Coordinates of C-alpha atoms in Angstrom, one line a residue:
X1 CA 115.6 75.8 106.7
X2 CA 115.9 77.9 109.9
X3 CA 113.9 80.8 111.3
X4 CA 114.0 82.4 114.8
X5 CA 111.5 84.8 116.5
X6 CA 112.8 86.8 119.5
X7 CA 110.9 89.0 121.9
X8 CA 111.9 90.9 125.0
X9 CA 109.9 91.1 128.3
X10 CA 109.0 93.9 130.7
X11 CA 107.6 94.1 134.2
X12 CA 104.4 92.3 134.3
X13 CA 104.9 90.7 130.9
X14 CA 107.6 88.1 130.8
X15 CA 109.2 87.3 127.4
X16 CA 108.2 83.6 127.8
X17 CA 104.6 84.7 127.0
X18 CA 105.8 83.9 123.5
X19 CA 105.2 80.3 124.3
X20 CA 101.6 80.9 125.0
X21 CA 101.1 82.7 121.7
X22 CA 102.8 79.9 119.7
X23 CA 101.1 77.1 121.8
X24 CA 104.6 75.6 122.2
X25 CA 106.1 75.2 125.7
X26 CA 109.5 76.8 126.1
X27 CA 110.8 73.9 128.2
X28 CA 110.2 71.2 125.5
X29 CA 111.6 70.5 122.0
X30 CA 108.9 69.3 119.7
X31 CA 108.7 67.5 116.4
X32 CA 106.0 67.7 113.7
X33 CA 105.8 65.5 110.6
X34 CA 105.2 67.3 107.3
X35 CA 104.7 66.0 103.8
X36 CA 108.3 66.8 102.9
X37 CA 110.2 66.2 106.1
X38 CA 110.2 67.0 109.8
X39 CA 109.7 70.4 111.6
X40 CA 111.4 71.0 114.9
X41 CA 110.3 73.8 117.4
X42 CA 112.6 74.6 120.3
X43 CA 113.7 77.6 122.4
X44 CA 117.5 78.5 122.3
X45 CA 116.7 80.9 125.2
X46 CA 113.7 81.4 127.4
X47 CA 113.8 83.9 130.2
X48 CA 111.7 86.6 131.6
X49 CA 113.7 89.3 129.8
X50 CA 114.3 87.6 126.5
X51 CA 112.9 84.6 124.7
X52 CA 113.7 83.1 121.3
X53 CA 111.6 80.4 119.5
X54 CA 113.2 78.6 116.6
X55 CA 111.7 76.6 113.7
X56 CA 114.0 74.2 112.0
X57 CA 112.6 72.4 108.9
X58 CA 114.5 69.3 107.8
X59 CA 113.5 68.6 104.2
X60 CA 113.7 65.1 102.8
X61 CA 114.8 65.7 99.1
X62 CA 113.7 62.1 98.2
X63 CA 110.2 62.7 99.6
X64 CA 110.1 66.1 97.7
X65 CA 110.9 64.3 94.4
X66 CA 108.5 61.5 95.1
X67 CA 105.6 63.8 95.8
X68 CA 106.5 65.7 92.6
X69 CA 106.2 62.3 90.8
X70 CA 109.9 62.1 90.2
X71 CA 109.9 64.2 87.0
X72 CA 112.7 66.5 86.2
X73 CA 112.0 69.5 84.0
X74 CA 112.6 68.3 80.5
X75 CA 113.5 64.8 81.7
X76 CA 117.3 65.2 81.2
X77 CA 119.8 63.6 83.5
X78 CA 121.0 66.9 84.8
X79 CA 117.5 68.1 85.6
X80 CA 116.8 64.8 87.4
X81 CA 119.9 65.2 89.5
X82 CA 118.9 68.8 90.3
X83 CA 115.8 67.5 92.0
X84 CA 118.1 66.0 94.7
X85 CA 120.9 68.6 94.7
X86 CA 119.3 72.0 95.2
X87 CA 118.6 74.8 97.8
X88 CA 115.3 73.4 99.0
X89 CA 116.6 71.9 102.2
X90 CA 118.4 75.1 103.2
X91 CA 116.8 78.3 101.9
X92 CA 113.5 79.6 103.2
X93 CA 110.7 79.1 100.6
X94 CA 107.1 78.0 100.3
X95 CA 108.1 74.8 102.2
X96 CA 108.9 76.9 105.2
X97 CA 105.7 79.0 104.7
X98 CA 103.6 75.8 104.7
X99 CA 105.4 74.6 107.9
X100 CA 104.7 77.9 109.6
X101 CA 101.0 77.6 108.7
X102 CA 100.9 74.0 109.9
X103 CA 103.0 74.1 113.1
X104 CA 101.7 77.6 114.3
X105 CA 98.2 77.4 112.9
X106 CA 96.5 78.8 116.0
X107 CA 99.1 81.6 116.3
X108 CA 98.6 82.4 112.6
X109 CA 94.8 82.9 113.3
X110 CA 95.5 85.1 116.3
X111 CA 94.2 82.6 118.9
X112 CA 95.6 82.2 122.4
X113 CA 93.4 80.1 124.6
X114 CA 95.5 80.4 127.8
X115 CA 95.9 84.2 127.7
X116 CA 93.4 85.6 125.1
X117 CA 94.5 89.2 125.7
X118 CA 98.0 88.4 124.4
X119 CA 96.8 87.7 120.9
X120 CA 95.9 91.4 120.2
X121 CA 99.0 92.8 121.9
X122 CA 101.8 94.3 119.8
X123 CA 105.2 92.7 120.8
X124 CA 108.8 93.8 120.2
X125 CA 109.8 91.2 117.7
X126 CA 113.0 90.3 115.9
X127 CA 112.7 87.7 113.2
X128 CA 115.8 86.2 111.5
X129 CA 116.1 84.0 108.5
X130 CA 119.7 83.1 107.7
X131 CA 119.1 82.1 104.0
X132 CA 116.3 83.6 102.1
X133 CA 116.0 83.4 98.3
X134 CA 115.2 86.9 97.0
X135 CA 114.5 87.2 93.3
X136 CA 114.8 91.0 93.1
X137 CA 117.5 91.4 95.7
X138 CA 117.6 93.3 99.0
X139 CA 115.8 96.2 97.5
X140 CA 112.7 94.1 96.8
X141 CA 112.9 92.6 100.3
X142 CA 112.7 96.2 101.7
X143 CA 109.9 97.2 99.4
X144 CA 107.8 94.2 100.6
X145 CA 108.4 94.4 104.4
X146 CA 109.0 98.1 105.1
X147 CA 105.4 99.2 104.3
X148 CA 104.3 96.7 106.9
X149 CA 106.1 98.6 109.7
X150 CA 109.3 96.5 109.8
X151 CA 112.9 97.8 110.1
X152 CA 114.5 95.6 107.5
X153 CA 118.0 94.2 107.3
X154 CA 118.7 92.3 104.1
X155 CA 122.4 91.5 103.8
X156 CA 123.3 89.8 100.5
X157 CA 125.0 86.4 100.9
X158 CA 128.2 86.2 98.7
X159 CA 128.5 83.3 96.3
X160 CA 131.8 82.4 97.9
X161 CA 133.4 84.5 100.6
X162 CA 136.8 83.4 99.4
X163 CA 136.2 84.8 96.0
X164 CA 134.6 88.3 96.4
X165 CA 134.9 89.1 92.7
X166 CA 132.3 86.5 92.0
X167 CA 129.7 88.8 93.6
X168 CA 126.6 88.1 95.6
X169 CA 124.2 85.2 95.3
X170 CA 120.4 85.6 95.1
X171 CA 120.1 84.9 98.8
X172 CA 120.0 87.4 101.7
X173 CA 120.2 87.1 105.4
X174 CA 117.0 88.6 106.6
X175 CA 116.5 90.5 109.9
X176 CA 113.1 92.1 110.7
X177 CA 112.7 94.3 113.7
X178 CA 109.3 95.8 114.7
X179 CA 106.5 96.1 117.2
X180 CA 103.7 94.0 115.7
X181 CA 101.1 91.4 116.7
X182 CA 102.6 87.9 116.4
X183 CA 99.8 86.8 114.2
X184 CA 100.5 89.6 111.8
X185 CA 104.2 88.8 111.7
X186 CA 103.4 85.1 110.9
X187 CA 101.0 86.1 108.1
X188 CA 103.5 88.5 106.6
X189 CA 106.1 85.6 106.4
X190 CA 103.5 83.1 105.2
X191 CA 102.7 85.2 102.2
X192 CA 106.1 86.9 101.4
X193 CA 108.5 84.0 101.8
X194 CA 107.2 82.2 98.6
X195 CA 106.8 85.6 96.9
X196 CA 110.5 86.4 97.3
X197 CA 111.5 82.9 96.2
X198 CA 109.1 83.4 93.2
X199 CA 108.3 79.6 93.2
X200 CA 106.1 77.1 95.0
X201 CA 106.7 73.4 95.6
X202 CA 103.1 72.4 95.0
X203 CA 100.4 72.9 92.3
X204 CA 98.5 76.2 92.8
X205 CA 94.8 75.5 92.7
X206 CA 91.9 78.1 92.9
X207 CA 91.7 77.7 96.7
X208 CA 95.1 79.4 96.9
X209 CA 93.3 82.7 96.3
X210 CA 91.3 82.2 99.5
X211 CA 94.6 81.3 101.4
X212 CA 96.2 84.5 100.1
X213 CA 93.2 86.7 101.1
X214 CA 92.9 85.2 104.5
X215 CA 96.6 85.7 105.3
X216 CA 96.7 89.1 103.6
X217 CA 93.5 90.5 105.3
X218 CA 94.1 93.9 106.8
X219 CA 97.4 94.7 105.0
X220 CA 97.5 93.3 101.4
X221 CA 94.7 95.5 100.1
X222 CA 96.7 98.6 100.9
X223 CA 100.2 97.3 100.1
X224 CA 102.0 99.3 97.4
X225 CA 103.4 96.1 95.9
X226 CA 100.0 94.4 95.9
X227 CA 100.0 93.3 92.3
X228 CA 103.6 91.9 92.4
X229 CA 102.8 90.0 95.6
X230 CA 99.5 88.6 94.2
X231 CA 101.1 87.6 90.9
X232 CA 104.0 85.8 92.4
X233 CA 102.1 84.1 95.2
X234 CA 99.7 82.7 92.6
X235 CA 102.6 81.7 90.3
X236 CA 101.5 84.0 87.5
X237 CA 98.3 82.2 86.9
X238 CA 96.3 84.9 85.2
X239 CA 92.8 84.0 86.1
X240 CA 93.6 83.4 89.8
X241 CA 95.6 86.7 89.9
X242 CA 92.7 88.6 88.4
X243 CA 90.2 87.1 90.8
X244 CA 92.4 87.9 93.8
X245 CA 93.0 91.5 92.7
X246 CA 89.3 92.1 92.1
X247 CA 88.4 90.8 95.6
X248 CA 91.2 92.9 97.2
X249 CA 89.8 96.0 95.4
X250 CA 86.3 95.2 96.6
X251 CA 87.6 94.9 100.2
X252 CA 89.3 98.3 99.8
X253 CA 86.2 99.9 98.4
X254 CA 84.1 98.4 101.2
X255 CA 86.5 99.7 103.8
X256 CA 86.4 103.2 102.3
X257 CA 82.6 103.0 102.1
X258 CA 82.3 101.8 105.7
X259 CA 80.4 98.7 104.8
X260 CA 80.9 95.0 104.3
X261 CA 82.2 93.6 101.0
X262 CA 79.1 91.4 100.7
X263 CA 76.9 94.5 100.8
X264 CA 78.7 96.1 97.8
X265 CA 78.9 92.8 95.9
X266 CA 75.2 92.2 95.8
X267 CA 74.4 92.9 92.2
X268 CA 73.9 89.2 91.3
X269 CA 71.3 87.0 93.0
X270 CA 72.9 83.6 93.1
X271 CA 69.6 81.8 92.8
X272 CA 68.0 83.8 90.0
X273 CA 68.7 85.9 87.0
X274 CA 68.4 89.5 88.1
X275 CA 67.2 90.9 84.8
X276 CA 64.0 92.8 85.5
X277 CA 60.6 91.2 85.0
X278 CA 58.7 91.4 82.9
X279 CA 61.4 90.7 80.3
X280 CA 59.8 92.8 77.5
X281 CA 60.4 96.0 79.6
X282 CA 64.1 95.2 80.0
X283 CA 64.3 94.7 76.3
X284 CA 62.5 97.9 75.6
X285 CA 64.8 99.8 78.0
X286 CA 67.9 98.6 76.2
X287 CA 66.3 99.5 72.8
X288 CA 65.6 103.0 74.1
X289 CA 69.1 103.4 75.3
X290 CA 70.6 102.2 72.0
X291 CA 68.3 104.5 70.1
X292 CA 69.5 107.5 72.2
X293 CA 73.1 106.5 71.7
X294 CA 72.7 106.2 67.9
X295 CA 71.4 109.8 67.9
X296 CA 74.5 111.0 69.6
X297 CA 76.8 109.1 67.2
X298 CA 78.8 107.8 70.1
X299 CA 81.6 105.3 69.2
X300 CA 83.3 104.9 72.6
X301 CA 80.7 104.1 75.3
X302 CA 80.8 103.5 79.0
X303 CA 78.2 101.3 80.7
X304 CA 78.5 102.3 84.4
X305 CA 76.9 99.7 86.6
X306 CA 77.0 97.1 83.9
X307 CA 75.7 94.3 86.0
X308 CA 75.6 91.0 84.2
X309 CA 76.5 92.7 80.9
X310 CA 73.2 92.6 78.9
X311 CA 73.7 96.2 77.6
X312 CA 77.4 95.6 77.0
X313 CA 76.5 92.6 74.9
X314 CA 74.0 94.7 72.9
X315 CA 76.5 97.5 72.4
X316 CA 79.1 95.1 71.0
X317 CA 76.6 94.2 68.3
X318 CA 76.5 97.9 67.2
X319 CA 79.0 98.2 64.4
X320 CA 79.6 101.9 65.1
X321 CA 80.9 101.2 68.7
X322 CA 84.7 100.9 68.5
X323 CA 85.1 100.6 72.3
X324 CA 82.7 99.4 75.0
X325 CA 83.6 99.6 78.7
X326 CA 81.5 97.9 81.3
X327 CA 82.2 99.0 85.0
X328 CA 80.7 97.6 88.2
X329 CA 81.6 97.5 91.8
X330 CA 80.5 93.9 92.1
X331 CA 83.0 91.1 91.4
X332 CA 80.2 88.6 91.0
X333 CA 78.5 90.9 88.5
X334 CA 81.7 91.1 86.5
X335 CA 82.2 87.4 86.5
X336 CA 78.6 86.9 85.3
X337 CA 79.3 89.5 82.6
X338 CA 82.3 87.6 81.4
X339 CA 80.4 84.3 81.3
X340 CA 77.7 86.0 79.2
X341 CA 80.2 87.8 76.9
X342 CA 82.8 85.0 76.6
X343 CA 85.6 87.2 75.5
X344 CA 87.9 84.2 75.2
X345 CA 85.8 83.0 72.2
X346 CA 85.8 86.4 70.5
X347 CA 88.1 87.2 67.6
X348 CA 91.1 89.3 68.6
X349 CA 89.6 92.3 66.9
X350 CA 86.3 91.9 68.7
X351 CA 87.9 91.3 72.1
X352 CA 90.0 94.5 71.7
X353 CA 86.7 96.5 71.7
X354 CA 85.7 95.2 75.2
X355 CA 87.0 96.2 78.6
X356 CA 85.5 95.3 82.0
X357 CA 86.5 97.3 85.0
X358 CA 85.8 97.2 88.7
X359 CA 85.1 100.6 90.2
X360 CA 82.7 102.7 92.2
X361 CA 80.9 105.9 91.2
X362 CA 81.6 107.2 94.6
X363 CA 85.1 108.2 93.4
X364 CA 86.6 110.1 90.6
X365 CA 88.1 107.6 88.3
X366 CA 90.6 108.8 85.6
X367 CA 90.0 105.7 83.5
X368 CA 86.5 107.0 82.6
X369 CA 87.6 110.3 81.1
X370 CA 87.4 111.0 77.3
X371 CA 84.5 108.8 76.2
X372 CA 81.7 109.8 73.8
X373 CA 78.9 108.6 76.0
X374 CA 78.1 107.0 79.3
X375 CA 75.0 105.0 80.4
X376 CA 73.7 104.7 83.9
X377 CA 70.9 102.2 83.4
X378 CA 68.9 101.6 86.6
X379 CA 71.9 102.7 88.7
X380 CA 71.2 106.0 90.5
X381 CA 68.4 104.5 92.6
X382 CA 71.0 102.2 94.2
X383 CA 73.0 105.1 95.5
X384 CA 72.3 106.6 99.0
X385 CA 71.0 110.2 98.5
X386 CA 73.8 111.8 100.5
X387 CA 76.4 110.2 98.2
X388 CA 74.6 111.1 95.0
X389 CA 76.4 114.4 94.5
X390 CA 79.8 112.5 94.5
X391 CA 78.5 110.2 91.8
X392 CA 77.1 113.2 89.8
X393 CA 80.5 114.9 89.9
X394 CA 82.4 111.6 89.0
X395 CA 80.3 111.2 85.9
X396 CA 79.3 114.7 84.7
X397 CA 82.1 116.7 86.2
X398 CA 85.3 114.6 86.0
X399 CA 84.6 111.9 83.3
X400 CA 82.5 114.4 81.4
X401 CA 81.4 112.3 78.4
X402 CA 79.8 114.2 75.5
X403 CA 76.5 112.4 76.2
X404 CA 75.0 110.6 79.2
X405 CA 71.9 108.4 79.2
X406 CA 70.2 107.8 82.6
X407 CA 67.3 105.5 83.2
X408 CA 65.5 104.9 86.5
X409 CA 62.1 103.5 87.6
X410 CA 59.1 105.8 87.7
X411 CA 57.7 105.6 91.2
X412 CA 54.2 106.7 90.0
X413 CA 53.9 103.6 87.9
X414 CA 54.4 101.3 90.9
X415 CA 50.6 101.2 91.6
X416 CA 50.3 99.3 88.3
X417 CA 52.4 96.4 89.7
X418 CA 49.8 94.1 91.3
X419 CA 52.3 92.1 93.3
X420 CA 54.1 95.2 94.7
X421 CA 52.8 96.3 98.1
X422 CA 51.8 99.9 98.5
X423 CA 54.7 102.2 99.3
X424 CA 57.3 99.5 98.5
X425 CA 60.2 99.9 96.0
X426 CA 60.8 97.4 93.1
X427 CA 64.1 96.1 94.4
X428 CA 65.3 95.6 98.0
X429 CA 68.5 97.5 97.2
X430 CA 66.8 100.7 95.9
X431 CA 67.5 103.6 98.1
X432 CA 64.7 105.7 96.5
X433 CA 62.4 105.7 93.5
X434 CA 61.5 109.1 92.0
X435 CA 58.3 110.4 90.5
X436 CA 58.5 112.0 87.0
X437 CA 58.6 115.4 88.6
X438 CA 61.4 114.5 91.0
X439 CA 63.5 112.9 88.3
X440 CA 63.1 115.9 86.0
X441 CA 64.0 118.4 88.7
X442 CA 67.2 116.4 89.6
X443 CA 68.2 116.0 85.9
X444 CA 67.7 119.7 85.1
X445 CA 69.7 120.7 88.2
X446 CA 72.6 118.4 87.2
X447 CA 72.5 119.7 83.6
X448 CA 72.6 123.3 84.7
X449 CA 75.4 122.7 87.2
X450 CA 77.6 120.7 84.8
X451 CA 77.0 122.3 81.4
X452 CA 74.6 119.9 79.7
X453 CA 71.2 120.1 78.0
X454 CA 68.7 117.4 78.9
X455 CA 65.6 115.9 77.3
X456 CA 63.2 113.2 78.7
X457 CA 61.7 110.1 77.1
X458 CA 59.3 107.4 78.3
X459 CA 60.4 103.8 78.3
X460 CA 57.6 101.2 78.1
X461 CA 53.8 101.9 77.7
X462 CA 53.1 105.5 78.6
X463 CA 50.1 105.3 81.0
X464 CA 48.0 108.5 80.7
X465 CA 47.6 108.7 84.5
X466 CA 50.9 107.5 86.0
X467 CA 53.3 107.7 83.1
X468 CA 55.7 105.0 81.8
X469 CA 57.3 102.3 84.0
X470 CA 60.8 103.6 83.3
X471 CA 62.0 107.2 82.6
X472 CA 65.0 108.1 80.5
X473 CA 67.0 111.3 80.4
X474 CA 69.5 112.1 77.6
X475 CA 72.1 114.7 78.5
X476 CA 74.4 116.4 75.9
X477 CA 77.3 118.7 76.7
X478 CA 77.3 122.4 76.0
X479 CA 80.4 124.5 75.7
X480 CA 80.4 125.5 79.4
X481 CA 83.2 124.1 81.6
X482 CA 82.1 121.9 84.4
X483 CA 82.6 123.1 88.0
X484 CA 85.2 121.5 90.3
X485 CA 84.5 119.4 93.3
X486 CA 87.6 119.6 95.6
X487 CA 86.3 117.2 98.2
X488 CA 85.6 114.3 95.8
X489 CA 88.1 111.4 96.3
X490 CA 90.0 109.8 93.4
X491 CA 89.7 106.0 93.0
X492 CA 92.9 104.0 92.4
X493 CA 93.3 101.8 89.3
X494 CA 94.3 98.6 90.9
X495 CA 91.1 96.9 90.1
X496 CA 91.4 97.2 86.3
X497 CA 90.7 94.1 84.3
X498 CA 90.9 94.1 80.5
X499 CA 88.8 91.5 78.8

């Protein structure tokens, strides 16, 4: 396997700076042992105006078979021979990607101790791979590399130049030209070489998701072929692919929100069950929501901000509910919901009623349209007040279910919690807590603007002085058309996960 990286220099920046970035001296040829052979790094040319670094990987087919425990697929003589006679020593694949990650580990991380400012500099780079397996052909090669800013040359390699009628092989000669950071170029290759080969030489374990996200940080979450890249890189292992896509969607939502992913993915306390205490109030809240939904006759129900799935679980026990969708922005919350619901143990008919989605109420989401009812249980108080209008439009204006049930804490009741300091909110992530008057004013305003009627109900013991601990509003549509909101963004559907 062979790969070259070439850059050109300019006044004040010699091309041989490439040696500093790769941590490999241009005047020396170096060898590195790998699990499957030997990697050689050398410089065919190294001058101030032009410098080329080459990586040559000599694969030992015997070592490759031994580390694979010597088993041919199916155990037939032909398949056993194919372990020794194949394209692994010649065509760029996951073997070369692993060698890149091992030999150029510091460069891959964007580290340059000798000249730190070089690491962040975009260089004119030309990368050439003489033999690259490409399942999907030159067109797929261009679809993968062009969105990353590369000018792509992908020339098919004929099966045999002497017999043109035989056509082309599945290999291409790859040439990439662009002005990019060296670390980014190496990360593109590290991920996309095995993706194009659509195979890996080693067992793909769960830690492979972390490798993909580290190498794909900053580009994979926006790539138009994100799903194909993730699926192939993780060798079509469904659970790993789903986990990676959810984490990529969370990173994209966090970037759009201007916050860290950990801040959005905070719905589950790793050290404790987050169901509200005392437990009887949580149970009574769910009972009140279910009673309201029964009145509406809703069969297709959304639980927006489903958390760990307690309400979703209760809805699935309601025979009238033909479809239950739980949505949350938190990946950890969705994993907790799956552990609670255990869809893999459901009957096929029961599992078909359940869908879990990752998404945010800050965006219009076409997947939420057309349902009978939506529930926002203890959700609105987690939304920053300036962003509340966007969530209102996403639910009442765009999704527009026939009924909406909203519950939220009653701030007046907080004085009855002996352990809650005066002026404090019940949960550290609450952006506000409303009094009964504030909640009713908000709900009536939303109902008026979006064409709903609204009625209010207490949840829990209704204290004659401060009211109930939780307040509930039941919205029902009227015939009036909802107003438009031209500035509200639309969420992509890449995070969808069907249970």
